[in-house]
Each structure stands twice: as structure tokens, then as C-alpha cells.
PDB file of C-alpha atoms in Angstrom:
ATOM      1  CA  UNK V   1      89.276 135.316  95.756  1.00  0.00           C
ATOM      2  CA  UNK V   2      85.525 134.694  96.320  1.00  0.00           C
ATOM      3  CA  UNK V   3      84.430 131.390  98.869  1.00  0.00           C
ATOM      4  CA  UNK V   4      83.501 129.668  95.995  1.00  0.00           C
ATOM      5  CA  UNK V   5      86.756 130.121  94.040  1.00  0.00           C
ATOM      6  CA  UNK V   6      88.471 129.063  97.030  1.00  0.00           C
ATOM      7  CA  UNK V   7      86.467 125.900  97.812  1.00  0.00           C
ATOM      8  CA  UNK V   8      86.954 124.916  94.102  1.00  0.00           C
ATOM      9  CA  UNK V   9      91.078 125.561  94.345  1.00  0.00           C
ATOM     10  CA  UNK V  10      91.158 123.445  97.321  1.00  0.00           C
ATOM     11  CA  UNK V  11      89.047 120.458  95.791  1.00  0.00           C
ATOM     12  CA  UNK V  12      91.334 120.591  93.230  1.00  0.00           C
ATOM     13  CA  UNK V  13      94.232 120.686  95.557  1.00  0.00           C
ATOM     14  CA  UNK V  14      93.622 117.326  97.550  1.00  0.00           C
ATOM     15  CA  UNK V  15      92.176 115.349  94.494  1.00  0.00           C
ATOM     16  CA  UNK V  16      95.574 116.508  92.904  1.00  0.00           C
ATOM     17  CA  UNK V  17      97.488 115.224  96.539  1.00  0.00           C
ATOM     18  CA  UNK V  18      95.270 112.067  96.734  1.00  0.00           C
ATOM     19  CA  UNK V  19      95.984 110.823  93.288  1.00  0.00           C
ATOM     20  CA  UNK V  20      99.943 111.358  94.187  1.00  0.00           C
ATOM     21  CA  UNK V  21      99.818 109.550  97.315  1.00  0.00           C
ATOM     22  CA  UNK V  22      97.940 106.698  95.754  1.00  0.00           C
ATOM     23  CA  UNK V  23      99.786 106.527  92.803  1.00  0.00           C
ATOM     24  CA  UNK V  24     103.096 106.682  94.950  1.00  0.00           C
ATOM     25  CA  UNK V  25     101.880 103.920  96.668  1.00  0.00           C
ATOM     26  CA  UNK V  26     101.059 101.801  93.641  1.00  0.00           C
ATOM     27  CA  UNK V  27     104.689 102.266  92.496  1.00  0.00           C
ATOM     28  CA  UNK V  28     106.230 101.591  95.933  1.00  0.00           C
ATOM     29  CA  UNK V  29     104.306  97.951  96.005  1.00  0.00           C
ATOM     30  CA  UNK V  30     105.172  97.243  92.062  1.00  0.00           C
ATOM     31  CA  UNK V  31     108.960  97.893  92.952  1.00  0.00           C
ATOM     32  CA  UNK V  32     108.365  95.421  95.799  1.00  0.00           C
ATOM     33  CA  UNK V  33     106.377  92.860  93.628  1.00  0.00           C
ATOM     34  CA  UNK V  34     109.401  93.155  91.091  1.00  0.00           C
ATOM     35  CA  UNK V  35     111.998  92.321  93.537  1.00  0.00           C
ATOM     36  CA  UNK V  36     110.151  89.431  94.971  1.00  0.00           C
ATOM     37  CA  UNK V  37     110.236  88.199  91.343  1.00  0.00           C
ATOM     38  CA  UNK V  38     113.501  89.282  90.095  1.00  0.00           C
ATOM     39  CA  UNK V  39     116.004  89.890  92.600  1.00  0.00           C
ATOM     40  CA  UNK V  40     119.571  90.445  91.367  1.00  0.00           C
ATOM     41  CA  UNK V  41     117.775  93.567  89.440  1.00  0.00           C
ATOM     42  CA  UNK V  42     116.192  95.203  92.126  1.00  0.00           C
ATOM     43  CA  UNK V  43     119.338  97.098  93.541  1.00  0.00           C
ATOM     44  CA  UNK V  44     118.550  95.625  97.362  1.00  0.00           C
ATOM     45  CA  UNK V  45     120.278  92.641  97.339  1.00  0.00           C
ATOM     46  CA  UNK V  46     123.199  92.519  99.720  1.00  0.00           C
ATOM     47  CA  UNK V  47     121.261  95.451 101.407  1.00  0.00           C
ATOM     48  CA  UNK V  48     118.762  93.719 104.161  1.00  0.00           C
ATOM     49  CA  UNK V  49     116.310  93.346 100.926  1.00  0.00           C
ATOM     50  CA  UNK V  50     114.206  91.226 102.894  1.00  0.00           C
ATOM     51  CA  UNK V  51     114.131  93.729 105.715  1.00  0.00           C
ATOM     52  CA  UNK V  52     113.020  96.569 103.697  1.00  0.00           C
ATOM     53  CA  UNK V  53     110.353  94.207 101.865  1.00  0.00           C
ATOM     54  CA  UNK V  54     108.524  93.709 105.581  1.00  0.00           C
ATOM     55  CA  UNK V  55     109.865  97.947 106.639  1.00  0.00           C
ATOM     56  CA  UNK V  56     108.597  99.587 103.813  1.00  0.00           C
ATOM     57  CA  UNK V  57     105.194  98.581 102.888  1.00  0.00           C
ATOM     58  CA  UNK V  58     104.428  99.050 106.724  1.00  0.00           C
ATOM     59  CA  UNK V  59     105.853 102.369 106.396  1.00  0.00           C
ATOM     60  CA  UNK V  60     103.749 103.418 103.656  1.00  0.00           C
ATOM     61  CA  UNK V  61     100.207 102.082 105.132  1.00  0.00           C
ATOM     62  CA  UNK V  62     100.956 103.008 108.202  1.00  0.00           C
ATOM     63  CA  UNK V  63      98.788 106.167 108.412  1.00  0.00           C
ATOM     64  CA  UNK V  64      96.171 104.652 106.357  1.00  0.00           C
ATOM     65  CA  UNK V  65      95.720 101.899 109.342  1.00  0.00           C
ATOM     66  CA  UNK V  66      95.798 104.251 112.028  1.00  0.00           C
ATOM     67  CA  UNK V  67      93.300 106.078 110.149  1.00  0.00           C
ATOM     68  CA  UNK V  68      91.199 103.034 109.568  1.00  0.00           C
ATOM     69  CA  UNK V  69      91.551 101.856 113.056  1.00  0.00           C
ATOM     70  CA  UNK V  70      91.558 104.796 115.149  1.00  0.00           C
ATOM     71  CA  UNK V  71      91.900 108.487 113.222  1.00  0.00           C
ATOM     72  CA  UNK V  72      88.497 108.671 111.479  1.00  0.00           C
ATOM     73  CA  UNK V  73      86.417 108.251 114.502  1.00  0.00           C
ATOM     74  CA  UNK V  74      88.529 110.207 116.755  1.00  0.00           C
ATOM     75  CA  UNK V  75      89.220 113.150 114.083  1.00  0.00           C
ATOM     76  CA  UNK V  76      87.024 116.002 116.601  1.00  0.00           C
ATOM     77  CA  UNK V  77      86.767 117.984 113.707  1.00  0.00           C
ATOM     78  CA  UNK V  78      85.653 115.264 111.304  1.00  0.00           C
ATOM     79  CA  UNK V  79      88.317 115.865 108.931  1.00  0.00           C
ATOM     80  CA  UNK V  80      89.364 113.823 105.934  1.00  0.00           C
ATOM     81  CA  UNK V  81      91.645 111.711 104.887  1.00  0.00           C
ATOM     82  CA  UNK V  82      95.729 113.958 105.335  1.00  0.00           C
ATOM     83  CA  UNK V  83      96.561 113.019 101.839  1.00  0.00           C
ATOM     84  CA  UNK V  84      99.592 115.704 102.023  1.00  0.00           C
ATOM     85  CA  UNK V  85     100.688 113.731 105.159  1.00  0.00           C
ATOM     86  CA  UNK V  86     100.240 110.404 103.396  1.00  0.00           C
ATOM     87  CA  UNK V  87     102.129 111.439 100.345  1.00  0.00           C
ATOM     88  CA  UNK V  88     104.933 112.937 102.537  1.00  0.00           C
ATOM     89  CA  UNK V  89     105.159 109.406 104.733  1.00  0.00           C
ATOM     90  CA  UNK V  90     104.976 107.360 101.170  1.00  0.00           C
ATOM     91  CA  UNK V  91     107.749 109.292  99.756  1.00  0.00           C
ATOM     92  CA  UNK V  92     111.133 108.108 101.317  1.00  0.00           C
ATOM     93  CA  UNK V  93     110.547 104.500 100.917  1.00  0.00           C
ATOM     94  CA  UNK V  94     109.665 105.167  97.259  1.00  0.00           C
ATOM     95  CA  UNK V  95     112.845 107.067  96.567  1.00  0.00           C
ATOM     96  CA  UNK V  96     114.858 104.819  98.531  1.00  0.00           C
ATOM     97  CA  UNK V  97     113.948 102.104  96.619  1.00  0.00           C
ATOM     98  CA  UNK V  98     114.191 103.787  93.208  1.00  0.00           C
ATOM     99  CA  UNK V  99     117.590 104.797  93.958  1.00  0.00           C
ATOM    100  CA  UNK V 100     118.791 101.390  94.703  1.00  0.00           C
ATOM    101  CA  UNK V 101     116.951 100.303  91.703  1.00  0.00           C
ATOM    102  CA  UNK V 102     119.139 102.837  89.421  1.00  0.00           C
ATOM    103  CA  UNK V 103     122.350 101.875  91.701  1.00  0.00           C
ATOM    104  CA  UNK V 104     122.666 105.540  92.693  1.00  0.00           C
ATOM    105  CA  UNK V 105     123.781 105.214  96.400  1.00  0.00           C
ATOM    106  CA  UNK V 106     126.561 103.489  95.104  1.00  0.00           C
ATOM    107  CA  UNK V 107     127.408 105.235  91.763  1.00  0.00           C
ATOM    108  CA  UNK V 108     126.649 109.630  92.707  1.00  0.00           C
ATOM    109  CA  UNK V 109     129.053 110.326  95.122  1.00  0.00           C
ATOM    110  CA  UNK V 110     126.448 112.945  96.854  1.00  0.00           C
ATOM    111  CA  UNK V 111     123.284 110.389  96.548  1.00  0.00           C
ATOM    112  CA  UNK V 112     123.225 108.952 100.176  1.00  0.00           C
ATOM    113  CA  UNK V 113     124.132 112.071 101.783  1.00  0.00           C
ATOM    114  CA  UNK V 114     121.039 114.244 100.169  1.00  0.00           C
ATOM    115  CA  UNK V 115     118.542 111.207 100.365  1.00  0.00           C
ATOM    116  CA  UNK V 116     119.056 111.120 104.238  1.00  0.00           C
ATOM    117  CA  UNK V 117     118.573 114.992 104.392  1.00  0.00           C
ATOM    118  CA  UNK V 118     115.981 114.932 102.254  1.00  0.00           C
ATOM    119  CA  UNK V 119     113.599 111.719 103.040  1.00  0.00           C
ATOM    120  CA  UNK V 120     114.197 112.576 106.675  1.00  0.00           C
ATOM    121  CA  UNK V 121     112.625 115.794 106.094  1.00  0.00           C
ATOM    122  CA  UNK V 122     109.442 114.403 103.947  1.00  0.00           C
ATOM    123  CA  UNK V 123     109.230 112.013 106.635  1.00  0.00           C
ATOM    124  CA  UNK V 124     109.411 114.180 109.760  1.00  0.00           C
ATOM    125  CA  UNK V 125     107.099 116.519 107.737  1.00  0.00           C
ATOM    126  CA  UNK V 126     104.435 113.819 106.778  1.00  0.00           C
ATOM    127  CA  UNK V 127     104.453 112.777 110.970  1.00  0.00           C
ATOM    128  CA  UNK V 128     103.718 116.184 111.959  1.00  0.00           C
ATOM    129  CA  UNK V 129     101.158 116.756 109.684  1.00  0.00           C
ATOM    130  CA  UNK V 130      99.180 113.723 110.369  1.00  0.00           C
ATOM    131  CA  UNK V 131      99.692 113.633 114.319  1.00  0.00           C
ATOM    132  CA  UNK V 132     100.945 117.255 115.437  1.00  0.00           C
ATOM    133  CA  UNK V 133      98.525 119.758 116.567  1.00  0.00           C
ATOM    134  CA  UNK V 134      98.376 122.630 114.694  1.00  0.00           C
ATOM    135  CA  UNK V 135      98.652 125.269 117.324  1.00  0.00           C
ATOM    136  CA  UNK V 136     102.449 124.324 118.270  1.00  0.00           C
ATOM    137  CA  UNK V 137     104.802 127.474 118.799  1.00  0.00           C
ATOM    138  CA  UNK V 138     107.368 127.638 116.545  1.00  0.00           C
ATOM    139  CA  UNK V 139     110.036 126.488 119.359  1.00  0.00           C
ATOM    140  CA  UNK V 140     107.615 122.888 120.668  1.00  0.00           C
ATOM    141  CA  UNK V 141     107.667 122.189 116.220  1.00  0.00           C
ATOM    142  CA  UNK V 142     111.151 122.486 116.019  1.00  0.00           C
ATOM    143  CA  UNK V 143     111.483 120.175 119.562  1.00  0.00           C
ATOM    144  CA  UNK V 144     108.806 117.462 118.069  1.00  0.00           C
ATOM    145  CA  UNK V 145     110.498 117.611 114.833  1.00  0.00           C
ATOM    146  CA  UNK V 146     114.355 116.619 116.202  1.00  0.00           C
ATOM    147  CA  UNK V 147     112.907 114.200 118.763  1.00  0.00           C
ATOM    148  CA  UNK V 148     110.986 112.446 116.146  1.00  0.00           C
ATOM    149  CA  UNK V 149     113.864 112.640 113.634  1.00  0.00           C
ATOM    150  CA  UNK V 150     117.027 111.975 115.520  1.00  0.00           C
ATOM    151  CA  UNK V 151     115.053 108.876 116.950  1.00  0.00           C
ATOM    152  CA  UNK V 152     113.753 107.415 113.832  1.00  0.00           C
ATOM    153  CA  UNK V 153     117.213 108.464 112.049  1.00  0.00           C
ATOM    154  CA  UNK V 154     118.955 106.344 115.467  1.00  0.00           C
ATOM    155  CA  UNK V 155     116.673 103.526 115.142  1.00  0.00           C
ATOM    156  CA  UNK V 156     116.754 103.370 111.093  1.00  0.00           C
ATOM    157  CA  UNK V 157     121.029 103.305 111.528  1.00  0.00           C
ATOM    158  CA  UNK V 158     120.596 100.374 114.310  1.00  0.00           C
ATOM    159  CA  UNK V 159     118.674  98.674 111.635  1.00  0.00           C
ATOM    160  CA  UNK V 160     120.576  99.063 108.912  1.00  0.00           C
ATOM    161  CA  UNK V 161     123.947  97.867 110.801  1.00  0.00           C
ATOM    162  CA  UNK V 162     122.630  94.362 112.365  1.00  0.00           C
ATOM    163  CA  UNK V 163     121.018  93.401 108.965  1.00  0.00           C
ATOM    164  CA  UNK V 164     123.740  93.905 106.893  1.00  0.00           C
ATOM    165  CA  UNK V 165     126.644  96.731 107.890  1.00  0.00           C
ATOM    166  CA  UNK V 166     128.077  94.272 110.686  1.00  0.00           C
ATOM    167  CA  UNK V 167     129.005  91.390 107.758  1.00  0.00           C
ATOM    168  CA  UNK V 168     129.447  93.937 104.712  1.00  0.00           C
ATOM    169  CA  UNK V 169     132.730  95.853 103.360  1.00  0.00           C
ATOM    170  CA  UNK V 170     130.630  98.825 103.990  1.00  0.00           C
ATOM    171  CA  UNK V 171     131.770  97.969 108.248  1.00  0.00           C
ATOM    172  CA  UNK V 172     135.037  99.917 107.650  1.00  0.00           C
ATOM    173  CA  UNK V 173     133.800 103.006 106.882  1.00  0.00           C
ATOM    174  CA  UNK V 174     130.167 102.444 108.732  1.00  0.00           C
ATOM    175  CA  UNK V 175     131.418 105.126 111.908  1.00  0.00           C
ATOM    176  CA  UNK V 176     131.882 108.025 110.191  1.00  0.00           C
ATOM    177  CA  UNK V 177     129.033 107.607 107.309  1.00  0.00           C
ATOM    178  CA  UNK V 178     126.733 106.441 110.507  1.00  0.00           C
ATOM    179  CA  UNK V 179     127.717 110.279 111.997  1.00  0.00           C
ATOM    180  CA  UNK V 180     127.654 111.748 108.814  1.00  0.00           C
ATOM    181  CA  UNK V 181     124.006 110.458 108.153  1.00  0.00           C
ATOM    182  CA  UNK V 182     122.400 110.643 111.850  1.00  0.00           C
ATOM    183  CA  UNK V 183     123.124 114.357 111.415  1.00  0.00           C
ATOM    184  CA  UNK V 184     122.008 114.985 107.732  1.00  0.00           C
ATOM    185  CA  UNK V 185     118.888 113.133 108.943  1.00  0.00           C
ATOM    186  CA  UNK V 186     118.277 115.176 112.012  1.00  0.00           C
ATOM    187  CA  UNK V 187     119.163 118.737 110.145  1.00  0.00           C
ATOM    188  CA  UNK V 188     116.612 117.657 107.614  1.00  0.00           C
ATOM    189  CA  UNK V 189     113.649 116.733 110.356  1.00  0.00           C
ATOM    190  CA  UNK V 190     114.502 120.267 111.629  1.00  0.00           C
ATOM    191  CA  UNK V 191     114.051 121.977 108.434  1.00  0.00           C
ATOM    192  CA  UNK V 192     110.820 120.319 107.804  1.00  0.00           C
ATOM    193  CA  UNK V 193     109.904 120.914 111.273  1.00  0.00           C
ATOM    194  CA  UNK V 194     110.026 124.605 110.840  1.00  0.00           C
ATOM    195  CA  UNK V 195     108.669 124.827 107.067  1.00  0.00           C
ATOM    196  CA  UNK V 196     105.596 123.093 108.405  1.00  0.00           C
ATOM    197  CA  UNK V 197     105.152 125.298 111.029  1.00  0.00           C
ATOM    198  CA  UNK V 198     105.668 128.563 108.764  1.00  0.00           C
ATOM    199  CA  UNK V 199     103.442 126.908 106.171  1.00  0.00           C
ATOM    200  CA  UNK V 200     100.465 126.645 108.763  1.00  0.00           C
ATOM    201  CA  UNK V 201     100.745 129.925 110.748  1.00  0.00           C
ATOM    202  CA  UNK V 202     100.876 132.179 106.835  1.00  0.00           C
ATOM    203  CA  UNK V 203      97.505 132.912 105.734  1.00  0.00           C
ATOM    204  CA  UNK V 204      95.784 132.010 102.780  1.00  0.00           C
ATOM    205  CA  UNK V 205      94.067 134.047 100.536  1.00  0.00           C
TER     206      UNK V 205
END
């Protein structure tokens, strides 16, 4: 593949990522804007909805402030925007909330368990893009990527259980789903963890 060719697939690569990322984001803040407006159909009420309308849009502009405030002038290689690590960071509180829209961590048995494998692995990925350095042995990415993941996955089940486990019917069963997802959450950090790592380390041609 000549320099050229490559430049060209990359360009195309982060305008593709960009437009993602922004159009994630667009979504995420119309799903909020709807259940401001209407909501018994927004799948979040009864479920700390006006905790996750404060959690989530910080969650999803949180790199773009840092970036803003502190990243772009402090970036030693001058680098642009991490629209990958955007996207990934925008992800989990888009799905989240789409899934509660649709009622699916209530009606797919298997919903809640793969969402908190899953988003905790776009999430841990997206932090580790944007803030881990890239020449990390394969042993310190795995380390970063469990401490960062069991933490958030700790703090995110704290959350969830003072605004609204403690007074819901949910409280009977909150133990062993609180186990259940601390773990999927953590194995899914761990995964991303070491996908990231592989990813950066294999060349590209």
C-alpha cells in the first residue's frame, strides 16, 4: 500500500469514526430531551431517571471537556481529536438508554447480563485509548484495565442501589445480580483491556 493510499484510508477512517461519535451523541441527548418531555415512555422511570439524566450526558462529554480544557494543549505530539475513544466512551450510555427505552432489561432474560459485559468493555476500552500510554506491556494494560473497571463497575452498583435498589422489588434479588454484574463488568474491562493492547502492538500495513 503506497503512503498516499494509506494517508487517504486513514482520512477516511476517522471522518467515518467522527461522524459515529457525533451522531451517537446527538441520539444520546434526543433520548434525554424525550424523556424530559415524555416520561412514562422513556423506559427510566422507577430507575433513578433523574440520576442518569445528570450521569449520562456528563459521561458522554466528558472527554470532549478534558480535551477542551486540558488535552489539546498538553497532547506532546499534537494529536487530534481520539474520535475512536470518544465513540467507545459515548457508547454505553447510548445503549443503556435504548434498552430501557425498548424495555429489554426487563423483558430478554440475557439483556442485563451482556450489556454489563459488553458496555464495560467499550467503556474501559474508550478510557484507555484516550488516557493510556501506548507503550504499556501487555501485563500493566490488563492491570489498568481491571482497576479502572472493577472501580467504575463498584461505584456504578453503589449508585444504582441508593437511588433506587434500596426502595425497589428489585432489593430481594439485588446480592446476587450485584455479584453477578460486578464480575461480568470486570471480565469485560479485561477483555477490552487486552484487545486494545493487541490492536496497538500489530502492525499496519
Amino acid at each position: 500500500m503506497t503512503t498516499m493510499t494509506a494517508t487517504t484510508v486513514a482520512a477516511t477512517r476517522v471522518s467515518w469514526v467522527r461522524y459515529a461519535a457525533l451522531a451517537a451523541k446527538v441520539l444520546l441527548f434526543g433520548l434525554l430531551l424525550s424523556a424530559l418531555i415524555w416520561p412514562d415512555l422513556s423506559g427510566i422511570k422507577g430507575k433513578a431517571s433523574t440520576a442518569r439524566l445528570v450521569v449520562y450526558p456528563i459521561g458522554a462529554m466528558i472527554l470532549p471537556l478534558w480535551w477542551l480544557a486540558y488535552g489539546r494543549t498538553k497532547s506532546k505530539l499534537h494529536q487530534s481529536f481520539p474520535w475512536t475513544a470518544d465513540l467507545l466512551m459515548t457508547l454505553p450510555w447510548l445503549i443503556d438508554l435504548i434498552g430501557n427505552r425498548f424495555n429489554l432489561f426487563d423483558t430478554v432474560d440475557w439483556w442485563d447480563d451482556a450489556m454489563h459485559f459488553i458496555l464495560w468493555g467499550f467503556l474501559t476500552a474508550g478510557v484507555l485509548l484516550a488516557f493510556a500510554p501506548r507503550n504499556l506491556s501487555r501485563g500493566l494494560t490488563a492491570f489498568v484495565a481491571l482497576g479502572f473497571g472493577a472501580t467504575a463497575a463498584v461505584v456504578w452498583e453503589v449508585g444504582e442501589y441508593f437511588a433506587f435498589i434500596h426502595s425497589s422489588p428489585e432489593l430481594q434479588s439485588a446480592y446476587t445480580d450485584t455479584l453477578g454484574d460486578l464480575a461480568l463488568g470486570t471480565l469485560g474491562a479485561l477483555l477490552a483491556g487486552l484487545i486494545l493492547y493487541q490492536v496497538r502492538v500489530t502492525p499496519r500495513h
